[in-house]
C-alpha positions as a LaTeX table, in Angstrom:
\begin{tabular}{lrrr}
\hline
Residue & $x$ (\AA) & $y$ (\AA) & $z$ (\AA) \\
\hline
Met1 & 15.50 & $-40.89$ & $-31.74$ \\
Ser2 & 18.87 & $-39.22$ & $-32.89$ \\
Phe3 & 22.07 & $-40.60$ & $-31.74$ \\
Ile4 & 24.80 & $-38.20$ & $-31.02$ \\
Asn5 & 28.33 & $-39.29$ & $-31.24$ \\
Tyr6 & 30.61 & $-36.60$ & $-29.20$ \\
Ser7 & 33.82 & $-38.46$ & $-29.91$ \\
Thr8 & 33.28 & $-38.58$ & $-33.86$ \\
Lys9 & 31.17 & $-35.41$ & $-33.78$ \\
Glu10 & 28.47 & $-37.02$ & $-35.72$ \\
Ile11 & 24.60 & $-36.67$ & $-35.39$ \\
Asn12 & 22.73 & $-39.80$ & $-36.63$ \\
Cys13 & 19.05 & $-39.65$ & $-37.57$ \\
Lys14 & 16.58 & $-42.16$ & $-38.72$ \\
Ile15 & 14.03 & $-41.37$ & $-41.42$ \\
Val16 & 11.45 & $-44.14$ & $-42.15$ \\
Tyr17 & 9.40 & $-44.27$ & $-45.48$ \\
Tyr18 & 6.03 & $-45.66$ & $-44.66$ \\
Gly19 & 2.97 & $-46.49$ & $-46.69$ \\
Pro20 & 0.79 & $-49.19$ & $-48.10$ \\
Gly21 & 2.35 & $-51.98$ & $-50.27$ \\
Leu22 & 3.35 & $-50.88$ & $-53.75$ \\
Cys23 & 3.14 & $-47.32$ & $-52.85$ \\
Gly24 & 6.65 & $-46.38$ & $-53.88$ \\
Lys25 & 8.77 & $-46.22$ & $-51.02$ \\
Thr26 & 11.64 & $-48.59$ & $-52.32$ \\
Thr27 & 11.35 & $-46.49$ & $-55.55$ \\
Asn28 & 11.99 & $-43.23$ & $-53.59$ \\
Leu29 & 15.11 & $-44.63$ & $-52.09$ \\
Gln30 & 16.25 & $-46.21$ & $-55.36$ \\
Tyr31 & 15.92 & $-42.80$ & $-57.05$ \\
Ile32 & 17.97 & $-40.92$ & $-54.07$ \\
Tyr33 & 20.76 & $-43.76$ & $-54.32$ \\
Gln34 & 21.13 & $-43.30$ & $-57.93$ \\
Lys35 & 21.24 & $-39.52$ & $-57.99$ \\
Thr36 & 23.31 & $-38.89$ & $-54.95$ \\
Asp37 & 27.02 & $-38.59$ & $-55.24$ \\
Pro38 & 28.61 & $-41.93$ & $-54.04$ \\
Lys39 & 30.85 & $-39.86$ & $-51.46$ \\
Met40 & 27.67 & $-38.64$ & $-49.81$ \\
Arg41 & 26.09 & $-42.10$ & $-49.18$ \\
Gly42 & 26.76 & $-45.63$ & $-48.05$ \\
Lys43 & 25.55 & $-48.66$ & $-49.87$ \\
Met44 & 21.91 & $-49.52$ & $-50.26$ \\
Ile45 & 20.86 & $-52.62$ & $-48.41$ \\
Ser46 & 17.35 & $-53.95$ & $-49.84$ \\
Leu47 & 15.99 & $-57.25$ & $-48.75$ \\
Ala48 & 13.40 & $-58.21$ & $-51.33$ \\
Thr49 & 11.07 & $-61.21$ & $-52.03$ \\
Glu50 & 11.36 & $-63.27$ & $-55.32$ \\
Val51 & 8.69 & $-60.91$ & $-56.64$ \\
Glu52 & 10.91 & $-57.62$ & $-55.75$ \\
Arg53 & 8.68 & $-56.32$ & $-53.17$ \\
Thr54 & 10.12 & $-55.03$ & $-49.92$ \\
Leu55 & 10.46 & $-58.03$ & $-47.41$ \\
Phe56 & 11.89 & $-56.62$ & $-44.63$ \\
Phe57 & 13.41 & $-52.94$ & $-45.19$ \\
Asp58 & 15.80 & $-50.84$ & $-47.51$ \\
Phe59 & 18.49 & $-48.91$ & $-45.87$ \\
Met60 & 20.87 & $-46.22$ & $-47.16$ \\
Pro61 & 22.93 & $-43.87$ & $-45.02$ \\
Leu62 & 23.36 & $-40.46$ & $-46.53$ \\
Lys63 & 25.56 & $-37.62$ & $-45.19$ \\
Leu64 & 24.08 & $-33.93$ & $-45.38$ \\
Gly65 & 26.48 & $-31.44$ & $-44.15$ \\
Thr66 & 27.24 & $-30.07$ & $-40.72$ \\
Ile67 & 25.65 & $-28.34$ & $-37.72$ \\
Lys68 & 27.79 & $-26.59$ & $-35.03$ \\
Gly69 & 30.85 & $-28.72$ & $-36.15$ \\
Phe70 & 29.00 & $-31.72$ & $-36.10$ \\
Lys71 & 28.35 & $-33.99$ & $-39.22$ \\
Leu72 & 24.85 & $-35.10$ & $-40.02$ \\
Arg73 & 24.05 & $-38.46$ & $-41.19$ \\
Phe74 & 20.52 & $-39.48$ & $-42.29$ \\
His75 & 19.57 & $-43.27$ & $-42.46$ \\
Leu76 & 16.91 & $-43.98$ & $-44.73$ \\
Tyr77 & 14.47 & $-46.82$ & $-44.04$ \\
Thr78 & 11.60 & $-48.48$ & $-45.43$ \\
Val79 & 8.84 & $-50.77$ & $-44.15$ \\
Pro80 & 7.24 & $-53.57$ & $-46.06$ \\
Gly81 & 3.62 & $-52.25$ & $-46.81$ \\
Gln82 & 2.14 & $-55.65$ & $-46.74$ \\
Ile83 & $-0.69$ & $-56.05$ & $-44.15$ \\
Phe84 & 1.12 & $-59.43$ & $-42.46$ \\
Tyr85 & 4.65 & $-57.64$ & $-42.02$ \\
Asp86 & 3.32 & $-55.50$ & $-39.00$ \\
Ala87 & 6.15 & $-56.70$ & $-36.51$ \\
Ser88 & 8.84 & $-55.62$ & $-39.15$ \\
Arg89 & 7.01 & $-52.21$ & $-39.50$ \\
Lys90 & 7.15 & $-51.83$ & $-35.70$ \\
Leu91 & 10.84 & $-52.74$ & $-35.21$ \\
Ile92 & 12.05 & $-50.43$ & $-38.18$ \\
Leu93 & 10.00 & $-47.51$ & $-36.45$ \\
Lys94 & 11.80 & $-47.79$ & $-33.27$ \\
Gly95 & 14.24 & $-44.92$ & $-32.99$ \\
Ala96 & 12.64 & $-42.71$ & $-35.93$ \\
Asp97 & 13.38 & $-39.30$ & $-36.04$ \\
Gly98 & 10.98 & $-38.58$ & $-38.80$ \\
Val99 & 8.52 & $-40.21$ & $-41.09$ \\
Val100 & 7.66 & $-39.85$ & $-44.72$ \\
Phe101 & 4.29 & $-41.32$ & $-45.59$ \\
Val102 & 4.14 & $-42.11$ & $-49.06$ \\
Ala103 & 0.31 & $-42.55$ & $-50.34$ \\
Asp104 & $-0.58$ & $-44.20$ & $-53.40$ \\
Ser105 & $-2.69$ & $-41.79$ & $-55.49$ \\
Gln106 & $-4.81$ & $-44.12$ & $-57.19$ \\
Val107 & $-8.62$ & $-44.08$ & $-56.50$ \\
Asp108 & $-8.53$ & $-47.99$ & $-55.64$ \\
Arg109 & $-5.82$ & $-47.38$ & $-53.02$ \\
Met110 & $-7.35$ & $-44.98$ & $-50.95$ \\
Asp111 & $-8.58$ & $-47.47$ & $-48.30$ \\
Ala112 & $-5.15$ & $-48.92$ & $-48.25$ \\
Asn113 & $-3.50$ & $-45.58$ & $-47.60$ \\
Leu114 & $-5.85$ & $-44.68$ & $-44.81$ \\
Asp115 & $-5.51$ & $-48.34$ & $-43.23$ \\
Ser116 & $-1.74$ & $-47.77$ & $-43.46$ \\
Phe117 & $-2.00$ & $-44.30$ & $-41.82$ \\
Asp118 & $-3.99$ & $-45.76$ & $-38.86$ \\
Asn119 & $-1.42$ & $-48.60$ & $-38.67$ \\
Leu120 & 1.40 & $-45.82$ & $-38.48$ \\
Arg121 & $-0.43$ & $-44.00$ & $-35.59$ \\
Asp122 & $-0.75$ & $-47.27$ & $-33.73$ \\
Asn123 & 2.91 & $-48.47$ & $-34.20$ \\
Leu124 & 4.24 & $-45.21$ & $-33.20$ \\
Gln125 & 2.31 & $-45.19$ & $-30.00$ \\
Glu126 & 3.79 & $-48.72$ & $-29.12$ \\
His127 & 7.08 & $-47.01$ & $-29.28$ \\
Gly128 & 5.87 & $-43.97$ & $-27.07$ \\
Tyr129 & 5.92 & $-41.67$ & $-30.03$ \\
Asp130 & 3.07 & $-39.36$ & $-31.28$ \\
Leu131 & 1.90 & $-38.88$ & $-34.67$ \\
Asp132 & 0.76 & $-35.46$ & $-33.79$ \\
Thr133 & 4.28 & $-34.27$ & $-33.03$ \\
Ile134 & 7.05 & $-36.47$ & $-34.74$ \\
Pro135 & 8.42 & $-34.63$ & $-37.76$ \\
Leu136 & 6.17 & $-35.98$ & $-40.80$ \\
Val137 & 5.99 & $-35.20$ & $-44.54$ \\
Leu138 & 3.45 & $-36.69$ & $-47.02$ \\
Gln139 & 3.99 & $-37.58$ & $-50.46$ \\
Tyr140 & 1.26 & $-38.28$ & $-53.00$ \\
Asn141 & 2.77 & $-40.75$ & $-55.21$ \\
Lys142 & 1.93 & $-42.04$ & $-59.09$ \\
Arg143 & 0.38 & $-38.72$ & $-59.94$ \\
Asp144 & 0.99 & $-39.68$ & $-63.39$ \\
Leu145 & $-1.28$ & $-42.64$ & $-63.65$ \\
Pro146 & $-5.08$ & $-42.25$ & $-64.65$ \\
Asn147 & $-7.93$ & $-42.66$ & $-62.14$ \\
Ile148 & $-6.22$ & $-40.94$ & $-59.40$ \\
Val149 & $-7.56$ & $-39.24$ & $-56.12$ \\
Pro150 & $-7.46$ & $-35.34$ & $-56.22$ \\
Val151 & $-4.65$ & $-33.78$ & $-53.96$ \\
Ser152 & $-7.41$ & $-31.97$ & $-52.24$ \\
Glu153 & $-9.03$ & $-34.97$ & $-51.10$ \\
Leu154 & $-5.62$ & $-36.73$ & $-50.24$ \\
Glu155 & $-5.05$ & $-33.48$ & $-48.00$ \\
Lys156 & $-8.33$ & $-33.83$ & $-46.62$ \\
Ala157 & $-7.85$ & $-37.43$ & $-45.65$ \\
Leu158 & $-4.33$ & $-37.54$ & $-44.49$ \\
Asn159 & $-3.00$ & $-34.00$ & $-43.70$ \\
Tyr160 & $-4.78$ & $-33.07$ & $-40.59$ \\
Arg161 & $-1.63$ & $-31.36$ & $-39.32$ \\
Asn162 & $-0.94$ & $-29.39$ & $-42.50$ \\
Val163 & 2.58 & $-30.70$ & $-42.68$ \\
Pro164 & 4.77 & $-30.30$ & $-45.99$ \\
Ser165 & 3.26 & $-32.57$ & $-48.72$ \\
Phe166 & 4.37 & $-33.04$ & $-52.22$ \\
Glu167 & 2.94 & $-34.51$ & $-55.29$ \\
Ala168 & 5.47 & $-37.02$ & $-56.62$ \\
Val169 & 6.26 & $-39.44$ & $-59.64$ \\
Ala170 & 8.82 & $-41.28$ & $-57.78$ \\
Ile171 & 9.96 & $-43.66$ & $-60.64$ \\
Lys172 & 10.64 & $-40.44$ & $-62.59$ \\
Gly173 & 12.17 & $-38.65$ & $-59.55$ \\
Ile174 & 9.66 & $-36.04$ & $-59.64$ \\
Gly175 & 9.04 & $-34.91$ & $-56.07$ \\
Val176 & 11.47 & $-37.39$ & $-54.38$ \\
Phe177 & 14.19 & $-34.82$ & $-53.46$ \\
Asp178 & 11.72 & $-32.36$ & $-52.49$ \\
Thr179 & 10.23 & $-34.82$ & $-50.00$ \\
Leu180 & 13.56 & $-35.77$ & $-48.68$ \\
Lys181 & 14.47 & $-32.10$ & $-48.23$ \\
Ala182 & 11.71 & $-31.48$ & $-46.41$ \\
Ile183 & 11.73 & $-34.29$ & $-43.90$ \\
Val184 & 15.42 & $-33.35$ & $-43.26$ \\
Lys185 & 14.33 & $-29.57$ & $-42.67$ \\
Glu186 & 11.61 & $-30.79$ & $-40.22$ \\
Ile187 & 14.14 & $-33.19$ & $-38.17$ \\
Ile188 & 16.73 & $-30.52$ & $-38.03$ \\
Phe189 & 14.35 & $-27.85$ & $-36.91$ \\
Lys190 & 13.23 & $-30.15$ & $-34.25$ \\
Leu191 & 16.81 & $-31.09$ & $-33.07$ \\
Lys192 & 17.53 & $-27.34$ & $-32.78$ \\
Lys193 & 14.89 & $-26.90$ & $-30.09$ \\
\hline
\end{tabular}
């Protein structure tokens, strides 16, 4: 959960982008990195395989203003979506203040979305978190592709909490900052409680 440093007057929060392999988690972070003022962000660290899929995680610190005199810093992570990297996903989720679940809108990826969402629930539980209460935002990515699932079906399958959700084409930046702003808002709301 969030780390408050009273000596430096900083609040550090962790946002994890979660979802099945190739759903666009890294694309979200790359777009945010490219479009954010360099004074507001740190370096983006990305560990990828030779085929450019995320092997471990992407990480990017982002400064987003102040609350009651404390600077807010958000650390954005993605997890590897491939099934066999479950230990890495668990490790990256530790200390998460909020989660963005990126779903792939293509019809043939619906089972992968559901499996990944169940995996998110299980991995949160292992850290003592509850998917029903942690700040969560859903992003339905790849809306520009043919043969996609209607948003109403994605909502029915994934959004049982009625959390903020956004249609996106992350590679073009559509919906990327809407998603980020929503999860930041959810985390700040929880911090103020």
